[in-house]
C-alpha positions as YAML, in Angstrom:
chain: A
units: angstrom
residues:
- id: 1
  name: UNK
  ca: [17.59, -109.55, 38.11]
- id: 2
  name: UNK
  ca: [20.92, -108.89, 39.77]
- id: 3
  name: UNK
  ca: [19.46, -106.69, 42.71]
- id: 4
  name: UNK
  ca: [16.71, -109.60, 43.50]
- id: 5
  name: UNK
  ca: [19.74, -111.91, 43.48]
- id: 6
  name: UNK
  ca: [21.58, -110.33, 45.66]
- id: 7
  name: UNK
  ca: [19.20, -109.50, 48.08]
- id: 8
  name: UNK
  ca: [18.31, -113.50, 47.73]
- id: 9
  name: UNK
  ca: [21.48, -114.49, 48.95]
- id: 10
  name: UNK
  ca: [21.63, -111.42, 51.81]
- id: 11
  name: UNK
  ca: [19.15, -112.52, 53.24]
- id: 12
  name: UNK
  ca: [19.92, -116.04, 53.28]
- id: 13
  name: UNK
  ca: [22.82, -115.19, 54.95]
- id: 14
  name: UNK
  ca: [21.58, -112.98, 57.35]
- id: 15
  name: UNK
  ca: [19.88, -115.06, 59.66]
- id: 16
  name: UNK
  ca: [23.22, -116.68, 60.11]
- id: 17
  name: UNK
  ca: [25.35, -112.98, 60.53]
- id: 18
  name: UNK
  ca: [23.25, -111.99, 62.80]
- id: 19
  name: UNK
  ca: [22.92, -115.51, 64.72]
- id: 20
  name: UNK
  ca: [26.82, -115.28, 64.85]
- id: 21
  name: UNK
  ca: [27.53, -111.80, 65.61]
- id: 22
  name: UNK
  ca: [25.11, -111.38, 68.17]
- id: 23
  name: UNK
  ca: [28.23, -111.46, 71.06]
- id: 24
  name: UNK
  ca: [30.16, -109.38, 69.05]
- id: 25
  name: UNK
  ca: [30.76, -105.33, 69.92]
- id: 26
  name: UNK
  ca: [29.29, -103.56, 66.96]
- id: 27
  name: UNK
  ca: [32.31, -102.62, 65.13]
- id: 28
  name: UNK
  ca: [33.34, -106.39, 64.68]
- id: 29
  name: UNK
  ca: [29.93, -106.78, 63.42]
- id: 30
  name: UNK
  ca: [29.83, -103.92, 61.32]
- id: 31
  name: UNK
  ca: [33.48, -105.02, 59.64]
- id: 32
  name: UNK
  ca: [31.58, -108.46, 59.24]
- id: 33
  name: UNK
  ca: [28.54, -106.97, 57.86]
- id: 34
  name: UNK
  ca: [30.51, -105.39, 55.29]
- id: 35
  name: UNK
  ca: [32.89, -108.47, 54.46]
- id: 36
  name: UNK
  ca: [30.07, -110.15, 53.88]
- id: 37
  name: UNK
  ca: [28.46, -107.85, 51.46]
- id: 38
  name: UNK
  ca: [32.03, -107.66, 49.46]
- id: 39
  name: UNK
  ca: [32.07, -111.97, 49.37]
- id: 40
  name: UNK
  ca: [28.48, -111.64, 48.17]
- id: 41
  name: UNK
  ca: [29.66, -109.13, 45.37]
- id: 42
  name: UNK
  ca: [33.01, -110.86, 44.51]
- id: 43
  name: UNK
  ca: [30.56, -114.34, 44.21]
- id: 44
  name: UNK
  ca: [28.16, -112.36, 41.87]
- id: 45
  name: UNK
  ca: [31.17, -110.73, 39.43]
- id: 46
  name: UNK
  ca: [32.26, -114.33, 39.34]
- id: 47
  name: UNK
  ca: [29.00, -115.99, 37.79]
- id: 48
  name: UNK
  ca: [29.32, -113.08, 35.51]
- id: 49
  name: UNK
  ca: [26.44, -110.70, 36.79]
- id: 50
  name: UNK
  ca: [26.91, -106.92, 37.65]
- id: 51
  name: UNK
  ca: [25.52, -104.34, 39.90]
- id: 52
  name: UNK
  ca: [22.76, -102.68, 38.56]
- id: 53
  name: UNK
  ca: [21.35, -101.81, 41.61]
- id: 54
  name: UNK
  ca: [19.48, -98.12, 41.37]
- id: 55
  name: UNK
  ca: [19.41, -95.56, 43.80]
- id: 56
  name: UNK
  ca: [15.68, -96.49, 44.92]
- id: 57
  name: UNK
  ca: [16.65, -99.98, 45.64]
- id: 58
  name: UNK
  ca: [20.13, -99.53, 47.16]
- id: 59
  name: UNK
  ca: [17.75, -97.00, 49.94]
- id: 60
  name: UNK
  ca: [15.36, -99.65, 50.43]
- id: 61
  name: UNK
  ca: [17.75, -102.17, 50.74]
- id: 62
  name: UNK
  ca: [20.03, -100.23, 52.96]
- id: 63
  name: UNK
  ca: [17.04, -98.90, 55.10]
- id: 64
  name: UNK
  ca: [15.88, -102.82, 55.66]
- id: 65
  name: UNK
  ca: [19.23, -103.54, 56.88]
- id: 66
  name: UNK
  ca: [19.06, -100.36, 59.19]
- id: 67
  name: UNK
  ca: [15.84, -101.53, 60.62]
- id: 68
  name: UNK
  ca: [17.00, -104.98, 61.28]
- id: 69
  name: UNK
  ca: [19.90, -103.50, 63.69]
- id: 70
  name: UNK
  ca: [17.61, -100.94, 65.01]
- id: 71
  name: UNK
  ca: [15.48, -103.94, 66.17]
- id: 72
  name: UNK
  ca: [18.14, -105.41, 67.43]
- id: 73
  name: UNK
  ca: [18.76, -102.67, 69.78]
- id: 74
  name: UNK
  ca: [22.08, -101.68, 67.58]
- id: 75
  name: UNK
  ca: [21.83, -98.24, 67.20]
- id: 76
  name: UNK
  ca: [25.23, -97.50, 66.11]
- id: 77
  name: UNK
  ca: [24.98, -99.55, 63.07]
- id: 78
  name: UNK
  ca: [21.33, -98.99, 62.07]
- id: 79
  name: UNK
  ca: [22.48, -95.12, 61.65]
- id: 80
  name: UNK
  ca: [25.24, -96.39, 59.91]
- id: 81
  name: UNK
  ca: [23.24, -98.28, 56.93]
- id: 82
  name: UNK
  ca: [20.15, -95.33, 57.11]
- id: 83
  name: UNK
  ca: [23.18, -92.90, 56.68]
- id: 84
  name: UNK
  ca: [24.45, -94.58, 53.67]
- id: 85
  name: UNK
  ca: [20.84, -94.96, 52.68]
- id: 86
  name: UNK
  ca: [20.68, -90.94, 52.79]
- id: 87
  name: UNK
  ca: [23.72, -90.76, 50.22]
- id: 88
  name: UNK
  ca: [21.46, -93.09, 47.65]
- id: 89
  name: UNK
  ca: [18.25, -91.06, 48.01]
- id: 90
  name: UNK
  ca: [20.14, -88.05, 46.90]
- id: 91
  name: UNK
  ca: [19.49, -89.04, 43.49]
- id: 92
  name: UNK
  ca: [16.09, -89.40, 43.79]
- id: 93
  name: UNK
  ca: [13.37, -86.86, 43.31]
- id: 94
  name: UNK
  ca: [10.38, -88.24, 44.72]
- id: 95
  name: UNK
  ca: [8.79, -88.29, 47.94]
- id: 96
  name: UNK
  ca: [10.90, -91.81, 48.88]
- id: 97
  name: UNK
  ca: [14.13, -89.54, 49.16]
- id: 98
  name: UNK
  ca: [12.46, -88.72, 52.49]
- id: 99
  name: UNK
  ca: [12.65, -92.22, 53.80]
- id: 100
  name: UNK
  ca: [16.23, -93.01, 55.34]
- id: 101
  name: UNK
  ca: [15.86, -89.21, 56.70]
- id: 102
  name: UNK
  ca: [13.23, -90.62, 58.67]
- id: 103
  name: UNK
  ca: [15.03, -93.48, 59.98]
- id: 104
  name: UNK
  ca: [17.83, -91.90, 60.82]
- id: 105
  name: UNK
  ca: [15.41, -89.12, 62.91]
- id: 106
  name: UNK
  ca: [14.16, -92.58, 64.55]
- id: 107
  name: UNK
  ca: [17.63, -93.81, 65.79]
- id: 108
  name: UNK
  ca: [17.97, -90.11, 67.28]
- id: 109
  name: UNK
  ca: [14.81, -89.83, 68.75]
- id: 110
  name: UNK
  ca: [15.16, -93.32, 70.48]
- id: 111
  name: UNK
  ca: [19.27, -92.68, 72.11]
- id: 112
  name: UNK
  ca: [17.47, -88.92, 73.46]
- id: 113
  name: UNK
  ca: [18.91, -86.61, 70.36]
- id: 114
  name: UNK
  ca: [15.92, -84.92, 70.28]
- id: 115
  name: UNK
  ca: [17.76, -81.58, 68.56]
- id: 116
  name: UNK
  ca: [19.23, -83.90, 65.61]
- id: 117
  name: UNK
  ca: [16.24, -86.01, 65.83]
- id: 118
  name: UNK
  ca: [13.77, -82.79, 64.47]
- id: 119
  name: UNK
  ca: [16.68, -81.93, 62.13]
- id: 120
  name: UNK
  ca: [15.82, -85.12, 60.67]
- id: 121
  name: UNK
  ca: [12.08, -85.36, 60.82]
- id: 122
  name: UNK
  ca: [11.92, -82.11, 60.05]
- id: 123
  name: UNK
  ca: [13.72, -82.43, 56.61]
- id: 124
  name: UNK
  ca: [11.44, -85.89, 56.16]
- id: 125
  name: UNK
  ca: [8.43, -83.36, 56.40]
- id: 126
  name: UNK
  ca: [9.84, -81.03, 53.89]
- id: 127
  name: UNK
  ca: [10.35, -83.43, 51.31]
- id: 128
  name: UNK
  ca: [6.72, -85.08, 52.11]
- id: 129
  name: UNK
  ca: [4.81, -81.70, 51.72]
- id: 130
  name: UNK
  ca: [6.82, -80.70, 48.80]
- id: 131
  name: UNK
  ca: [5.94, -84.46, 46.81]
- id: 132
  name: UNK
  ca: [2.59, -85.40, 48.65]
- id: 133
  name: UNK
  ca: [1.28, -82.34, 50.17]
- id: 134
  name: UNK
  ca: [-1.23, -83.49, 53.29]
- id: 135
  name: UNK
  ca: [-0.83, -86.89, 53.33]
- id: 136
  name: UNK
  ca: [-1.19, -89.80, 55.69]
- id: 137
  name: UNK
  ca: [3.24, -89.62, 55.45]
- id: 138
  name: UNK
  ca: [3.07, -86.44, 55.68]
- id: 139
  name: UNK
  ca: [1.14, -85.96, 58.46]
- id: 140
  name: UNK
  ca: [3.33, -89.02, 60.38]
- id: 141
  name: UNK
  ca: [6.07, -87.32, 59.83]
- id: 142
  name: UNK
  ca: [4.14, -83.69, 61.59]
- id: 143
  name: UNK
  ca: [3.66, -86.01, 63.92]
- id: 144
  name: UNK
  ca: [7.02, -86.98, 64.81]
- id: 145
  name: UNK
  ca: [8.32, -83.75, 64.33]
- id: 146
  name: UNK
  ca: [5.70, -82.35, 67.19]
- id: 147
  name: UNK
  ca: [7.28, -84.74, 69.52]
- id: 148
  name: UNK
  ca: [10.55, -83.51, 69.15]
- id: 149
  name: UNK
  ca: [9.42, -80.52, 70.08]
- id: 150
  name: UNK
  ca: [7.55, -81.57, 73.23]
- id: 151
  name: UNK
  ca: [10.70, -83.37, 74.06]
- id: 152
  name: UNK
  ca: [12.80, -80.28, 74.06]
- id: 153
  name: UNK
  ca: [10.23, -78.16, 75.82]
- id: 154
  name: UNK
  ca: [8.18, -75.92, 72.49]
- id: 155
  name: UNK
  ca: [4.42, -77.17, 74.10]
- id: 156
  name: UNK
  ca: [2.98, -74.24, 71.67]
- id: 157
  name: UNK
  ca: [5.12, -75.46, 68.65]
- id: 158
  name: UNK
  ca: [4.47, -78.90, 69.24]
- id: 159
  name: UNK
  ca: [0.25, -78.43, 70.50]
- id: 160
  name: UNK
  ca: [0.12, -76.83, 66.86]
- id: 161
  name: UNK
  ca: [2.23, -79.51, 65.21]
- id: 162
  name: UNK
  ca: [0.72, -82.67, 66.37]
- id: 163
  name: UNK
  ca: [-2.99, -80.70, 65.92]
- id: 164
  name: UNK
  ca: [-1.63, -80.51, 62.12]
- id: 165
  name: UNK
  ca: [-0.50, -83.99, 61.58]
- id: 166
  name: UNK
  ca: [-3.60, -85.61, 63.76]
- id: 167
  name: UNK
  ca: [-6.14, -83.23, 61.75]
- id: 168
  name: UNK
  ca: [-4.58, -84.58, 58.42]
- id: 169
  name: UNK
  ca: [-5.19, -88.62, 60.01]
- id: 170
  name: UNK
  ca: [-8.63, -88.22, 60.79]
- id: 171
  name: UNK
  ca: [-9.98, -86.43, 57.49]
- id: 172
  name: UNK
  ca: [-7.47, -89.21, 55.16]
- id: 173
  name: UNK
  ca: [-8.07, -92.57, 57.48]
- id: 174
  name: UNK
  ca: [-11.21, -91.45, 59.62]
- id: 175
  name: UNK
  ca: [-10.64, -91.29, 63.90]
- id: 176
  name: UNK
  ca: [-11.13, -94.93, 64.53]
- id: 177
  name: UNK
  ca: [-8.10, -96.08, 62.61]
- id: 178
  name: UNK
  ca: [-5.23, -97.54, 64.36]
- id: 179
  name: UNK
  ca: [-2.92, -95.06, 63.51]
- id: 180
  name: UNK
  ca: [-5.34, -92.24, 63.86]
- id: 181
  name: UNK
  ca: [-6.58, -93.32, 67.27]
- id: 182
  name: UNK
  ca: [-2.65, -93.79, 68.87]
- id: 183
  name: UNK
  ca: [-1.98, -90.39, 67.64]
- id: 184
  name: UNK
  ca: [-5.14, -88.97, 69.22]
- id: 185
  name: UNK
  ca: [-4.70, -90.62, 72.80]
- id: 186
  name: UNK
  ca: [-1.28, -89.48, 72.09]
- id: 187
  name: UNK
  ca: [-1.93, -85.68, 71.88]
- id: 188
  name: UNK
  ca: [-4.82, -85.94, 74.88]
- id: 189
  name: UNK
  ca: [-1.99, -87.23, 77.03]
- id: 190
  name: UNK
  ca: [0.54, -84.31, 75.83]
- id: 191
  name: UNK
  ca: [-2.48, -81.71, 76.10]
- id: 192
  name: UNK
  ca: [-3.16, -83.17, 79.73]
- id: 193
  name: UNK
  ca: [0.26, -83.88, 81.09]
- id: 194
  name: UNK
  ca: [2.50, -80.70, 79.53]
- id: 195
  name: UNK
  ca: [-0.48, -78.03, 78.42]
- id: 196
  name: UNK
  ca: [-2.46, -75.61, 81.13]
- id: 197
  name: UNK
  ca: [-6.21, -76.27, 80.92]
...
């Protein structure tokens, strides 16, 4: 009950942060981000309810956040709440734990860390094969993996990565769905564009 509550009155509140923050530098918003979280908290203690928030919901919660700023084009502080999300999933031994890894891989990926970026994915991928073998996750996160590797020049690595991850999409959703068929035109443009014929 407490954890839907206080995401209830987050996100209320959110629209409004993020309506006035939006001239701010990030560090302003981040120090209001987090003043606002503590006002939330103090209100909460007040009517008498405590934080029994557990570590699954504090990633999902943090990861939500993350994506919001990452949206918003604010890098800085969408690594900061995926990062904090990472500390969470820690305590989880599931296949979730792999989640704000992911995310964080994203934020890299997108600002041109592509070294840090397959540290990232490739941890995600670990995590997924180890809890879901070849699943449609699993194979995503191949996927991203693979284009880390085209990004820092491994064409071999990454032709038998994204092969891997694409293979794993068309036997689990078939080649005509969405996600399938983006990956495939994906890899025909990396096989054209970076592989000799």
């Amino acid at each position: 009950m407490y954890a839907k509550r206080k995401k209830e009155i987050l996100d209320s509140r959110m629209d409004d942060f993020l309506e006035s923050t939006k001239n701010w530098d990030l560090h302003e918003q981040l120090e209001r981000k987090k003043e606002m979280e503590k006002e939330v908290e103090e209100e909460m203690i007040e009517n008498g309810q405590k934080d029994y928030l557990t570590p699954r919901e504090l990633v999902f919660f943090r990861c939500a956040i993350g994506l919001v700023y990452q949206s918003l084009g604010n890098d800085e502080l969408a690594l900061s709440e995926f990062m904090e999300a990472k500390k969470f999933a820690q305590a989880m031994n599931d296949s979730d734990s792999s989640i704000p890894l992911s995310c964080i891989g994203s934020v890299f990926y997108h600002v041109g860390q592509f070294l840090l970026a397959q540290k990232y994915y490739t941890k995600s991928l670990e995590i997924r094969q180890t809890y879901l073998g070849e699943g449609v996750d699993t194979a995503v996160s191949m996927i991203n993996v693979a284009a880390c590797l085209q990004c820092v020049g491994d064409f071999p690595a990454a032709h038998d990565m994204y092969n891997k991850g694409i293979s794993i999409l068309n036997e689990k959703l078939g080649p005509s769905h969405p996600r399938s068929s983006i990956a495939n035109r994906n890899f025909n443009r990396f096989r054209t564009n970076f592989l000799k014929q």
